[in-house]
PDB file of C-alpha atoms in Angstrom:
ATOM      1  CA  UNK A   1     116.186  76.259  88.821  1.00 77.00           C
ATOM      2  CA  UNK A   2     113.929  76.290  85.741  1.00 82.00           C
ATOM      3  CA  UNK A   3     111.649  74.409  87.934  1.00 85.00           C
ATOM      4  CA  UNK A   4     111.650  77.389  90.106  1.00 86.00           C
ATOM      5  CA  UNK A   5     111.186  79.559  87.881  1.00 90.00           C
ATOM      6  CA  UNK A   6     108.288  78.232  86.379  1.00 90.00           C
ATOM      7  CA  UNK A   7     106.623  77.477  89.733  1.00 90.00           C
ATOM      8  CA  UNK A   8     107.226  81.283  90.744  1.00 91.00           C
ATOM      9  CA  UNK A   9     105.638  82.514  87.195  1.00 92.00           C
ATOM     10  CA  UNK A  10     102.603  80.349  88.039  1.00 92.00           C
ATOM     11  CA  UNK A  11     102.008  81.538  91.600  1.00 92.00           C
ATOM     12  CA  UNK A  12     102.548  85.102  90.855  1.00 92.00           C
ATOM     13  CA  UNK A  13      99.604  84.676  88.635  1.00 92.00           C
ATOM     14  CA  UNK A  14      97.754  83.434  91.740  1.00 91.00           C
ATOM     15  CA  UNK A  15      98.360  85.949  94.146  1.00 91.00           C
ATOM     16  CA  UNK A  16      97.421  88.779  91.754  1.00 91.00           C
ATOM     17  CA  UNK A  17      93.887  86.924  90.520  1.00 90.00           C
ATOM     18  CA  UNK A  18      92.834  84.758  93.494  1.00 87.00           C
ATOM     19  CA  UNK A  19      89.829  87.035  95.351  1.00 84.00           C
ATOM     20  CA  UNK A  20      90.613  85.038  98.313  1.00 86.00           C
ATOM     21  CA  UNK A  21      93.311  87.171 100.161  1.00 87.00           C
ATOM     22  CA  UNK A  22      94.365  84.230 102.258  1.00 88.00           C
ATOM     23  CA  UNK A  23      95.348  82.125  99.087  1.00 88.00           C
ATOM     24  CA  UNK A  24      96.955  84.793  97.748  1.00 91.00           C
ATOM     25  CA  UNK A  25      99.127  85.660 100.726  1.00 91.00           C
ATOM     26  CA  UNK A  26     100.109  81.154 100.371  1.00 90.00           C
ATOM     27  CA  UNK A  27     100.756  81.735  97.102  1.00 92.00           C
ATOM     28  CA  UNK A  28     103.225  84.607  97.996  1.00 93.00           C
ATOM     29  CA  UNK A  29     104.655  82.310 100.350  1.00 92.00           C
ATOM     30  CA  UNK A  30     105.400  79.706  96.935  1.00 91.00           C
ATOM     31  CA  UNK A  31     106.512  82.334  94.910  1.00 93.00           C
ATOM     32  CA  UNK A  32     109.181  83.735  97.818  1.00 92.00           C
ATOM     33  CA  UNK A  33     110.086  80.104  98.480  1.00 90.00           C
ATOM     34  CA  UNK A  34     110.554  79.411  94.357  1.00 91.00           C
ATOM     35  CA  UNK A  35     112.770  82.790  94.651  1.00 92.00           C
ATOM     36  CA  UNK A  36     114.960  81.378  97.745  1.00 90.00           C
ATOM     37  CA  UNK A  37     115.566  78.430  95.326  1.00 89.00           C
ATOM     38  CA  UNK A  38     116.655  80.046  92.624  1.00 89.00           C
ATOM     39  CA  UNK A  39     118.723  82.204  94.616  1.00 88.00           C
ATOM     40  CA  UNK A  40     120.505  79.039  96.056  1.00 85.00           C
ATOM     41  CA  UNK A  41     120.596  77.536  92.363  1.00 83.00           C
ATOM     42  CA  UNK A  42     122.235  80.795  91.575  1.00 82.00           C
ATOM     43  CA  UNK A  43     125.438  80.501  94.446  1.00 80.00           C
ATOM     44  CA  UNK A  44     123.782  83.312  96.079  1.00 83.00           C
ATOM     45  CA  UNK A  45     123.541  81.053  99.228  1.00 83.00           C
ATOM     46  CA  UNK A  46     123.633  83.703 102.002  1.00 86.00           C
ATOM     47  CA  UNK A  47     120.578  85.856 100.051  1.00 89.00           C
ATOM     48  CA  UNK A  48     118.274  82.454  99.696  1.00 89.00           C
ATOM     49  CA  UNK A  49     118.619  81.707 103.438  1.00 88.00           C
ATOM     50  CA  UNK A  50     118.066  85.496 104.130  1.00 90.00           C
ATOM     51  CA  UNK A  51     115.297  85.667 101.395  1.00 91.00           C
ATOM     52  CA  UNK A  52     113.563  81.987 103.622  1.00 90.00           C
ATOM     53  CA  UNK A  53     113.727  83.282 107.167  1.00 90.00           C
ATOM     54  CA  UNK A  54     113.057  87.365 106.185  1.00 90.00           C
ATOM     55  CA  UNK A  55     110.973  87.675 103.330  1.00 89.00           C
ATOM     56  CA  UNK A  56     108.980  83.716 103.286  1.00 88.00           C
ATOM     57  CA  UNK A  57     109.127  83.879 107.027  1.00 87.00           C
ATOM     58  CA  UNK A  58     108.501  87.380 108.587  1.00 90.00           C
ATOM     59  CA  UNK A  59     106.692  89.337 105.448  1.00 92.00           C
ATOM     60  CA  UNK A  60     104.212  86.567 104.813  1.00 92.00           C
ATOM     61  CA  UNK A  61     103.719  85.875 108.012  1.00 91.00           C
ATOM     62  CA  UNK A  62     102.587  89.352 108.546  1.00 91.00           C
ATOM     63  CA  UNK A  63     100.732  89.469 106.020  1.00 91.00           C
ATOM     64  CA  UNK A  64      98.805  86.584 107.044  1.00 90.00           C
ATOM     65  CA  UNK A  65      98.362  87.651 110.419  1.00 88.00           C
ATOM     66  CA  UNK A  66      96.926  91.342 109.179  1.00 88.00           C
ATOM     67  CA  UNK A  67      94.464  88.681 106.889  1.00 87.00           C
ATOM     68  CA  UNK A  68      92.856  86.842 109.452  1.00 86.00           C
ATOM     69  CA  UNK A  69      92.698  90.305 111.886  1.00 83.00           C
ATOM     70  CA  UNK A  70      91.033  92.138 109.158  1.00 80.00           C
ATOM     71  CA  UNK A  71      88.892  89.543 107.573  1.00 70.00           C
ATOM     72  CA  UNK A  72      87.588  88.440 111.171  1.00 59.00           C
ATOM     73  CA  UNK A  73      86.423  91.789 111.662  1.00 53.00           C
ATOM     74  CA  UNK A  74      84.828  92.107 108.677  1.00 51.00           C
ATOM     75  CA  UNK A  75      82.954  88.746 108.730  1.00 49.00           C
ATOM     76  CA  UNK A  76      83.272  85.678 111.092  1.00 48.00           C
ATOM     77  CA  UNK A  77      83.942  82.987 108.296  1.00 52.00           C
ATOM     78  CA  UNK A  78      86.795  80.991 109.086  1.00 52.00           C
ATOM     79  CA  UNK A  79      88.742  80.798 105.721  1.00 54.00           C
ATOM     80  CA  UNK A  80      89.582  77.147 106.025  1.00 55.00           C
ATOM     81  CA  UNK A  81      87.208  75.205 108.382  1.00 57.00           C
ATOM     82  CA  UNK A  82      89.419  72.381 109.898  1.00 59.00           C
ATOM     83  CA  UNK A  83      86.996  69.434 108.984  1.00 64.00           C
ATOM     84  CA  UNK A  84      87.405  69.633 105.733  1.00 67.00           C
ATOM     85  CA  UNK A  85      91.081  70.733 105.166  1.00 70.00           C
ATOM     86  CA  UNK A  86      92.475  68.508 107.333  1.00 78.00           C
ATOM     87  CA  UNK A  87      94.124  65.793 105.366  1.00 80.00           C
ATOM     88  CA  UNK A  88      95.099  68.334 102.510  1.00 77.00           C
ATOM     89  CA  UNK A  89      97.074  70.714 105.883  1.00 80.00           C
ATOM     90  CA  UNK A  90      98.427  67.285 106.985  1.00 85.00           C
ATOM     91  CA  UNK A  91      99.970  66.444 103.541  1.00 85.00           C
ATOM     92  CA  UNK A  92     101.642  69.954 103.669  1.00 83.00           C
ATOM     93  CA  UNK A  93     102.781  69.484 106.735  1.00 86.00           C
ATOM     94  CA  UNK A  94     104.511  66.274 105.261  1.00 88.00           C
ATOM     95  CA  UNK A  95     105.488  67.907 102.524  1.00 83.00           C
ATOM     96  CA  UNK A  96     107.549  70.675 104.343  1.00 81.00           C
ATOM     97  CA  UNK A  97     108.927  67.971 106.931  1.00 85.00           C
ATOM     98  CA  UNK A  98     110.465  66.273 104.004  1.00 80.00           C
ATOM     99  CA  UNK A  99     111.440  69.832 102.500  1.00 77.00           C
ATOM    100  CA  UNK A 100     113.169  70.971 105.269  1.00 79.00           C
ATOM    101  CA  UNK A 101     114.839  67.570 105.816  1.00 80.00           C
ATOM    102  CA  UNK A 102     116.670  67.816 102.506  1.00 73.00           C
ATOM    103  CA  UNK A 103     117.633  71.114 103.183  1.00 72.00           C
ATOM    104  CA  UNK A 104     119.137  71.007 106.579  1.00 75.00           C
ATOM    105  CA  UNK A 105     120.642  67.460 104.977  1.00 72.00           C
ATOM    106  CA  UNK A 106     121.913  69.630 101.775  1.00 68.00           C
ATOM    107  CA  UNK A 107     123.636  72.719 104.271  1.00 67.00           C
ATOM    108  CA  UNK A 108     124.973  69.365 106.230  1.00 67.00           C
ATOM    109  CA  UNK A 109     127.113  68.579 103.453  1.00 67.00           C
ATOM    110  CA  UNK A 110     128.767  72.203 103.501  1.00 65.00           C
ATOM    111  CA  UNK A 111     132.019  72.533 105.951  1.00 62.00           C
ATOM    112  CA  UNK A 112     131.252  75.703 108.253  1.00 62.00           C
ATOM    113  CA  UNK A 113     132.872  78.615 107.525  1.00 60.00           C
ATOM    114  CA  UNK A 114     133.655  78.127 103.664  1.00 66.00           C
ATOM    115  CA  UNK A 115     129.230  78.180 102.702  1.00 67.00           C
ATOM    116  CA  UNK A 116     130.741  79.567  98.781  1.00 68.00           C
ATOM    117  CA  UNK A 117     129.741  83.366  98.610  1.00 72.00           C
ATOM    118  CA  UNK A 118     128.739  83.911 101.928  1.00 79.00           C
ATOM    119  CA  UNK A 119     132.416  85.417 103.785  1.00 79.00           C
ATOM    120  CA  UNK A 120     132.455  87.876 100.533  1.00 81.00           C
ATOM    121  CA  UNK A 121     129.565  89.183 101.027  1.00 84.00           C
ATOM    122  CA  UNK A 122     129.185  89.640 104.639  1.00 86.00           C
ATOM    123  CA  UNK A 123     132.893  91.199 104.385  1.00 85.00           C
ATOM    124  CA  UNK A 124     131.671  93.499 102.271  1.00 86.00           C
ATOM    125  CA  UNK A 125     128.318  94.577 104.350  1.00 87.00           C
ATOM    126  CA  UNK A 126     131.028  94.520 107.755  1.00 89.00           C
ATOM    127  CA  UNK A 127     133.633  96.658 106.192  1.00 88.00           C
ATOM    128  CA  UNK A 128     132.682  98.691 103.219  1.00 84.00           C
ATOM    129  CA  UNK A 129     128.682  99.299 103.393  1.00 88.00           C
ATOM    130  CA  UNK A 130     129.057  99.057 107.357  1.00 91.00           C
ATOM    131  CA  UNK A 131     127.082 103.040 107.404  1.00 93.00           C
ATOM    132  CA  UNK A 132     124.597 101.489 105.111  1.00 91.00           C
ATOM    133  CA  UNK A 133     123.991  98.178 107.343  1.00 92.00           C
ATOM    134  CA  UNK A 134     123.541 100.134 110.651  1.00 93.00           C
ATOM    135  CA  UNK A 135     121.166 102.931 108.935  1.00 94.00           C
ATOM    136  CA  UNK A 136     119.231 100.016 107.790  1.00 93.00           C
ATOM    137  CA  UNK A 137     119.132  98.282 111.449  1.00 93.00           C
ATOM    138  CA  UNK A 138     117.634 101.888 112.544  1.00 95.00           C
ATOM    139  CA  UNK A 139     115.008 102.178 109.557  1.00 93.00           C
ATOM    140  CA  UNK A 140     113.995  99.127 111.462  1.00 93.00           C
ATOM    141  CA  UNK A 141     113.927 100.258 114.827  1.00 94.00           C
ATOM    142  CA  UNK A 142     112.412 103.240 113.462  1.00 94.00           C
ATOM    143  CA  UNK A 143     109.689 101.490 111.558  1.00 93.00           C
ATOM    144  CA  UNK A 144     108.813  99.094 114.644  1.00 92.00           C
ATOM    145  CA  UNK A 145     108.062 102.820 116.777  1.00 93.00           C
ATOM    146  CA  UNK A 146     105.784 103.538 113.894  1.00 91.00           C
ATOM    147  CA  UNK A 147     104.100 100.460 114.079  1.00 90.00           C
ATOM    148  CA  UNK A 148     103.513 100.427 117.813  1.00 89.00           C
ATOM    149  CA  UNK A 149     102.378 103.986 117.332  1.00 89.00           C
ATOM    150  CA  UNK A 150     100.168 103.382 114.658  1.00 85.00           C
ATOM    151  CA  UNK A 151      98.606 100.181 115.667  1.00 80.00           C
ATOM    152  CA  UNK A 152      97.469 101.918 119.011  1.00 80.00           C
ATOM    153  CA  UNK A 153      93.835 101.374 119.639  1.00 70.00           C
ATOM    154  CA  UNK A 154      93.736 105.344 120.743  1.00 64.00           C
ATOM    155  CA  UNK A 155      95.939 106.746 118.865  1.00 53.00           C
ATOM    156  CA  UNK A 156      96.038 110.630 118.865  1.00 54.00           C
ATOM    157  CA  UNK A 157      95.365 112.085 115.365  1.00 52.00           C
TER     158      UNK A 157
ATOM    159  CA  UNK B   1     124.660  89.293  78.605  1.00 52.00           C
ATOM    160  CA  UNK B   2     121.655  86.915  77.401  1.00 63.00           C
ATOM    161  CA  UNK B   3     118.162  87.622  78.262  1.00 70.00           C
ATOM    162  CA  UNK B   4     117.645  83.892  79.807  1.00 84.00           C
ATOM    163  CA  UNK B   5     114.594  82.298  81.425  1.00 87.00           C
ATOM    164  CA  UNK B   6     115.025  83.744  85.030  1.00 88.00           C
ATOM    165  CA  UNK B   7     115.172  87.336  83.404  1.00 90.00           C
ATOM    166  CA  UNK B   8     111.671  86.415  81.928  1.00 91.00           C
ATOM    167  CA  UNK B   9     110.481  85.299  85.132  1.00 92.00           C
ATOM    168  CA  UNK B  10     112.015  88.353  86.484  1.00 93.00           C
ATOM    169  CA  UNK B  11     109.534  90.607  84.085  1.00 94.00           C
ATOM    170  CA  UNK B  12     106.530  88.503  84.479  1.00 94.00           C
ATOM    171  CA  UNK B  13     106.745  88.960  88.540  1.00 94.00           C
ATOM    172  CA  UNK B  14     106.920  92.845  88.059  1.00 96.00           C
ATOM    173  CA  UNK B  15     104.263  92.720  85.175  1.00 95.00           C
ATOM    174  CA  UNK B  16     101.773  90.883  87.438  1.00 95.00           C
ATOM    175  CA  UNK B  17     102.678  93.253  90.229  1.00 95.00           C
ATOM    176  CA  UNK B  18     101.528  95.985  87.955  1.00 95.00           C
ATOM    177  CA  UNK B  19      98.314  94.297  86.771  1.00 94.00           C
ATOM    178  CA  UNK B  20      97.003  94.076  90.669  1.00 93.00           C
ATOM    179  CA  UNK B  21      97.943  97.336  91.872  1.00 92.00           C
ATOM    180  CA  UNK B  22      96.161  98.341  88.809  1.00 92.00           C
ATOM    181  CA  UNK B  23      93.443  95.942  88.989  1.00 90.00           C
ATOM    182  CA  UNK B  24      92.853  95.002  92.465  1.00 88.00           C
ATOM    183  CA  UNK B  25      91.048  96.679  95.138  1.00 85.00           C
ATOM    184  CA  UNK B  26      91.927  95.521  98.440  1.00 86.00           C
ATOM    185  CA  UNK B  27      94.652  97.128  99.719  1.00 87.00           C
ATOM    186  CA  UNK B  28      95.818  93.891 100.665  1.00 89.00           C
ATOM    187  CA  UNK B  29      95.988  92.425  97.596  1.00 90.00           C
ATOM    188  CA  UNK B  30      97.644  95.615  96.381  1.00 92.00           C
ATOM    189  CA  UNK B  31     100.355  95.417  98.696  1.00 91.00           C
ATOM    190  CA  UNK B  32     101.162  91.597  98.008  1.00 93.00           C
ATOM    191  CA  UNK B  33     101.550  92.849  94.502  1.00 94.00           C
ATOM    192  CA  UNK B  34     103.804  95.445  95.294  1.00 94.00           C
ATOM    193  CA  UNK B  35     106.282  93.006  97.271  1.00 93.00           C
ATOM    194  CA  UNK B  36     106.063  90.893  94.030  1.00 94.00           C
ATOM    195  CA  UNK B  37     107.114  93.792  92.403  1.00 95.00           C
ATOM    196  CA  UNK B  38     109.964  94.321  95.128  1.00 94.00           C
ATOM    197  CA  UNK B  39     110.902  90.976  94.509  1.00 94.00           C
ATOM    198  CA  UNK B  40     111.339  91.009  91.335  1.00 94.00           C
ATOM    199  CA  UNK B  41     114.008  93.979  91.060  1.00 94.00           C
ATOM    200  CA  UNK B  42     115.869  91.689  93.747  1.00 93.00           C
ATOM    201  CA  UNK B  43     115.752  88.816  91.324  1.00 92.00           C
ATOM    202  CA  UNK B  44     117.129  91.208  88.729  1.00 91.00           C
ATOM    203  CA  UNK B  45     120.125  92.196  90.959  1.00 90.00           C
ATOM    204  CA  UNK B  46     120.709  88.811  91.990  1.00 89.00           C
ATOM    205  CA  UNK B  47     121.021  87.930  88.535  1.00 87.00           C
ATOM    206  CA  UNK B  48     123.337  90.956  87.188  1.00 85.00           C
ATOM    207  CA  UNK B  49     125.270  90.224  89.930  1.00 82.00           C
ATOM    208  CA  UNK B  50     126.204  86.819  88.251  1.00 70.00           C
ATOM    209  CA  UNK B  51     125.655  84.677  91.478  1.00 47.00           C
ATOM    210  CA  UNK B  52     128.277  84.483  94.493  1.00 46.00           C
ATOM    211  CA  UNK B  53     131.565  84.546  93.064  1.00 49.00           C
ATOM    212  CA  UNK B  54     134.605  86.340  94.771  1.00 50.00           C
ATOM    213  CA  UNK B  55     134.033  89.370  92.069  1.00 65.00           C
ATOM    214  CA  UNK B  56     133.805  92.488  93.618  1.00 71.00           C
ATOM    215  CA  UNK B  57     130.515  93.511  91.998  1.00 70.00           C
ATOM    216  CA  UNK B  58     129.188  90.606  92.624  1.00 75.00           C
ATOM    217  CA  UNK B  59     129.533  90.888  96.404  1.00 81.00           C
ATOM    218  CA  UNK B  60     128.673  94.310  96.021  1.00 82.00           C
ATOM    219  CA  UNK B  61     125.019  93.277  93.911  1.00 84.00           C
ATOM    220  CA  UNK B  62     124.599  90.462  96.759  1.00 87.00           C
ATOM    221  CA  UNK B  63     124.982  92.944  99.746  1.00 89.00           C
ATOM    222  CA  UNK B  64     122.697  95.388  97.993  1.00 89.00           C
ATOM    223  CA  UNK B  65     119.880  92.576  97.819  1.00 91.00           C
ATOM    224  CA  UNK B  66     120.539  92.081 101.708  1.00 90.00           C
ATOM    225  CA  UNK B  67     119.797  95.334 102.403  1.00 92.00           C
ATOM    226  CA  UNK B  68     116.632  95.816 100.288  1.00 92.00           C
ATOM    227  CA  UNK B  69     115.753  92.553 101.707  1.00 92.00           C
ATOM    228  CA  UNK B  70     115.433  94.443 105.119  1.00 91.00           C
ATOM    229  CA  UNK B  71     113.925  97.329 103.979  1.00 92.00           C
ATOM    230  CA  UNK B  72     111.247  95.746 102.385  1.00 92.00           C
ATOM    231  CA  UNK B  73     110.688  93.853 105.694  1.00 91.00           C
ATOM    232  CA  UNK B  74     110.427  97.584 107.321  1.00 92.00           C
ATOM    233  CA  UNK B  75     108.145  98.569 104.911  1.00 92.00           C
ATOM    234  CA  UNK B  76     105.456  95.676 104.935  1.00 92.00           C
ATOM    235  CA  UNK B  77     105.627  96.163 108.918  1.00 91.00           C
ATOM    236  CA  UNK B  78     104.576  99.835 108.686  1.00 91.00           C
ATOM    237  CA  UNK B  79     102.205  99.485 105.544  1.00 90.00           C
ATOM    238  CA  UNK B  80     100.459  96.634 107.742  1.00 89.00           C
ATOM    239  CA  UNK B  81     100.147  98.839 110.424  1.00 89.00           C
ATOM    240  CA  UNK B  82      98.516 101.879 108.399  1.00 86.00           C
ATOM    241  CA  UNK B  83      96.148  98.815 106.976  1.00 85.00           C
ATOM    242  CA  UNK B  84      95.320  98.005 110.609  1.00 84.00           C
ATOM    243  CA  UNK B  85      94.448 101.855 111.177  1.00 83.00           C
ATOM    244  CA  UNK B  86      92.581 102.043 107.727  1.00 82.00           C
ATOM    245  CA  UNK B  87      90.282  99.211 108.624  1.00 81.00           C
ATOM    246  CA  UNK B  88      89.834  99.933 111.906  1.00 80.00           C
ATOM    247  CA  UNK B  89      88.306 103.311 110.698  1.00 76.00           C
ATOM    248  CA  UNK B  90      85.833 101.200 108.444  1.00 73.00           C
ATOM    249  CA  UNK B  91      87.262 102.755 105.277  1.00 67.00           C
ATOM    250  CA  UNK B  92      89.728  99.833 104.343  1.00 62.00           C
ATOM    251  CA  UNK B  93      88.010  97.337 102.668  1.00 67.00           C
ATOM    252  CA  UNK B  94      88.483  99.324  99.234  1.00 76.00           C
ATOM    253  CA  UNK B  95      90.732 101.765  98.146  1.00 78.00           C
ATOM    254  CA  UNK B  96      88.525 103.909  96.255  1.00 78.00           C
ATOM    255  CA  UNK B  97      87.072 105.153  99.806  1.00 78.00           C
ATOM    256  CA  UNK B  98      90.132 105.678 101.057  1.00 78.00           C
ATOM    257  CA  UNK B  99      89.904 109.577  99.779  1.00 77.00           C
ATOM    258  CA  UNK B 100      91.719 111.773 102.606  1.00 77.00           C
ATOM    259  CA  UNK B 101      94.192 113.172 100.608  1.00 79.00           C
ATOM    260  CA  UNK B 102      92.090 113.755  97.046  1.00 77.00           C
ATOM    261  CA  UNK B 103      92.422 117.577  96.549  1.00 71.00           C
TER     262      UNK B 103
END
């Protein structure tokens, strides 16, 4: 968990001072990842896999995806021209196999249905903050109109 | 309750999300540093919350940081999208000509 923690101090440094936005949306992606652990090193096992597929997953991803939109319209430079990153994007792509191979073989080892902290918490979210949940689900529907809307190529003003 | 080393970290994420929105141009950039900024106040929750024990306020921190965890999703999605709009209108590449709404 220290570990973690110190990894997540270090790339929050990144993102804010790297001028290349693409770096700094990776080293978003280590300091949500560094968060997820934590989270899990906490017991909080429900909000680290949330925090992986929603906030590492989705959020980054979006942001990346607004990056290369935006920064190929502004100039065609590719921001990482395959010759020469190829062996350091195959070493990550190691590195994550093996990553992800611990983990799935670490959630092996739990029983289903008794993951500690997880039936509490989505009790709780089912039962007592069940308003709360489904408001939330709109904002969401809500925000993806907004999107569509905004991200029209017409859009009225 | 201690001040321990994740409560540190916990500061230093929302410090450095500070520093770029104050620093950094790109509303990109600005953005990423206000999720680390998000993130950080989830950290803190997780952490007051004392982990996942059967504690009531515990479940209740935990279910808190679920939903913000979705709203912050909702809001990168839109804030994205009024990026797209801002650059497609050749004004986006700093914030300081973004000046619609200066009075």
């Amino acid at each position: 968990m220290q570990a973690c923690a110190l990894v997540a101090a270090a790339a929050c440094v990144v993102v804010v001072l790297n001028r290349d936005l693409m770096r700094s949306a990776l080293s978003l992606l280590v300091v949500m990842l560094a968060l997820a652990g934590i989270y899990a090193g906490a017991g909080a096992l429900l909000i680290a896999a949330v925090q992986v597929v929603v906030s590492a997953g989705a959020v980054v991803v979006l942001f990346m995806f607004a990056i290369m939109v935006i920064d190929s319209r502004l100039e065609e430079k590719s921001v990482f021209p395959m010759g020469k990153s190829f062996v350091p994007a195959a070493a990550g792509a190691v590195l994550v196999l093996f990553a992800s191979a611990f983990a799935v073989a670490g959630f092996l080892d739990l029983v289903p249905g008794r993951m500690p902290g997880v039936s509490p918490v989505i009790g709780s979210l089912f039962s007592g903050y069940l308003l709360l949940l489904e408001a939330s689900g709109l904002l969401l529907l809500v925000s993806l109109v907004a999107v569509v809307i905004l991200a029209r190529r017409n859009s009225p003003r | 309750m201690t001040i321990g080393l994740l409560h540190l970290l916990a500061f230093w994420m929302f410090a450095s999300g500070v520093a770029g929105v104050v620093l950094r141009r790109n509303p990109l950039a600005v953005f990423m540093s206000i999720e680390l900024m998000m993130n950080a106040a989830n950290l803190l929750i997780v952490l007051a919350s004392g982990g996942a024990g059967m504690e009531s306020a515990a479940t209740q921190g935990l279910s808190a940081v679920f939903i913000l965890i979705a709203l912050g999703a909702a809001e990168v999605a839109v804030g994205l999208a009024v990026m797209m709009a801002m650059f497609r209108d050749g004004k986006g590449a700093s914030l300081d000509r973004v000046t619609t709404l200066r009075g």
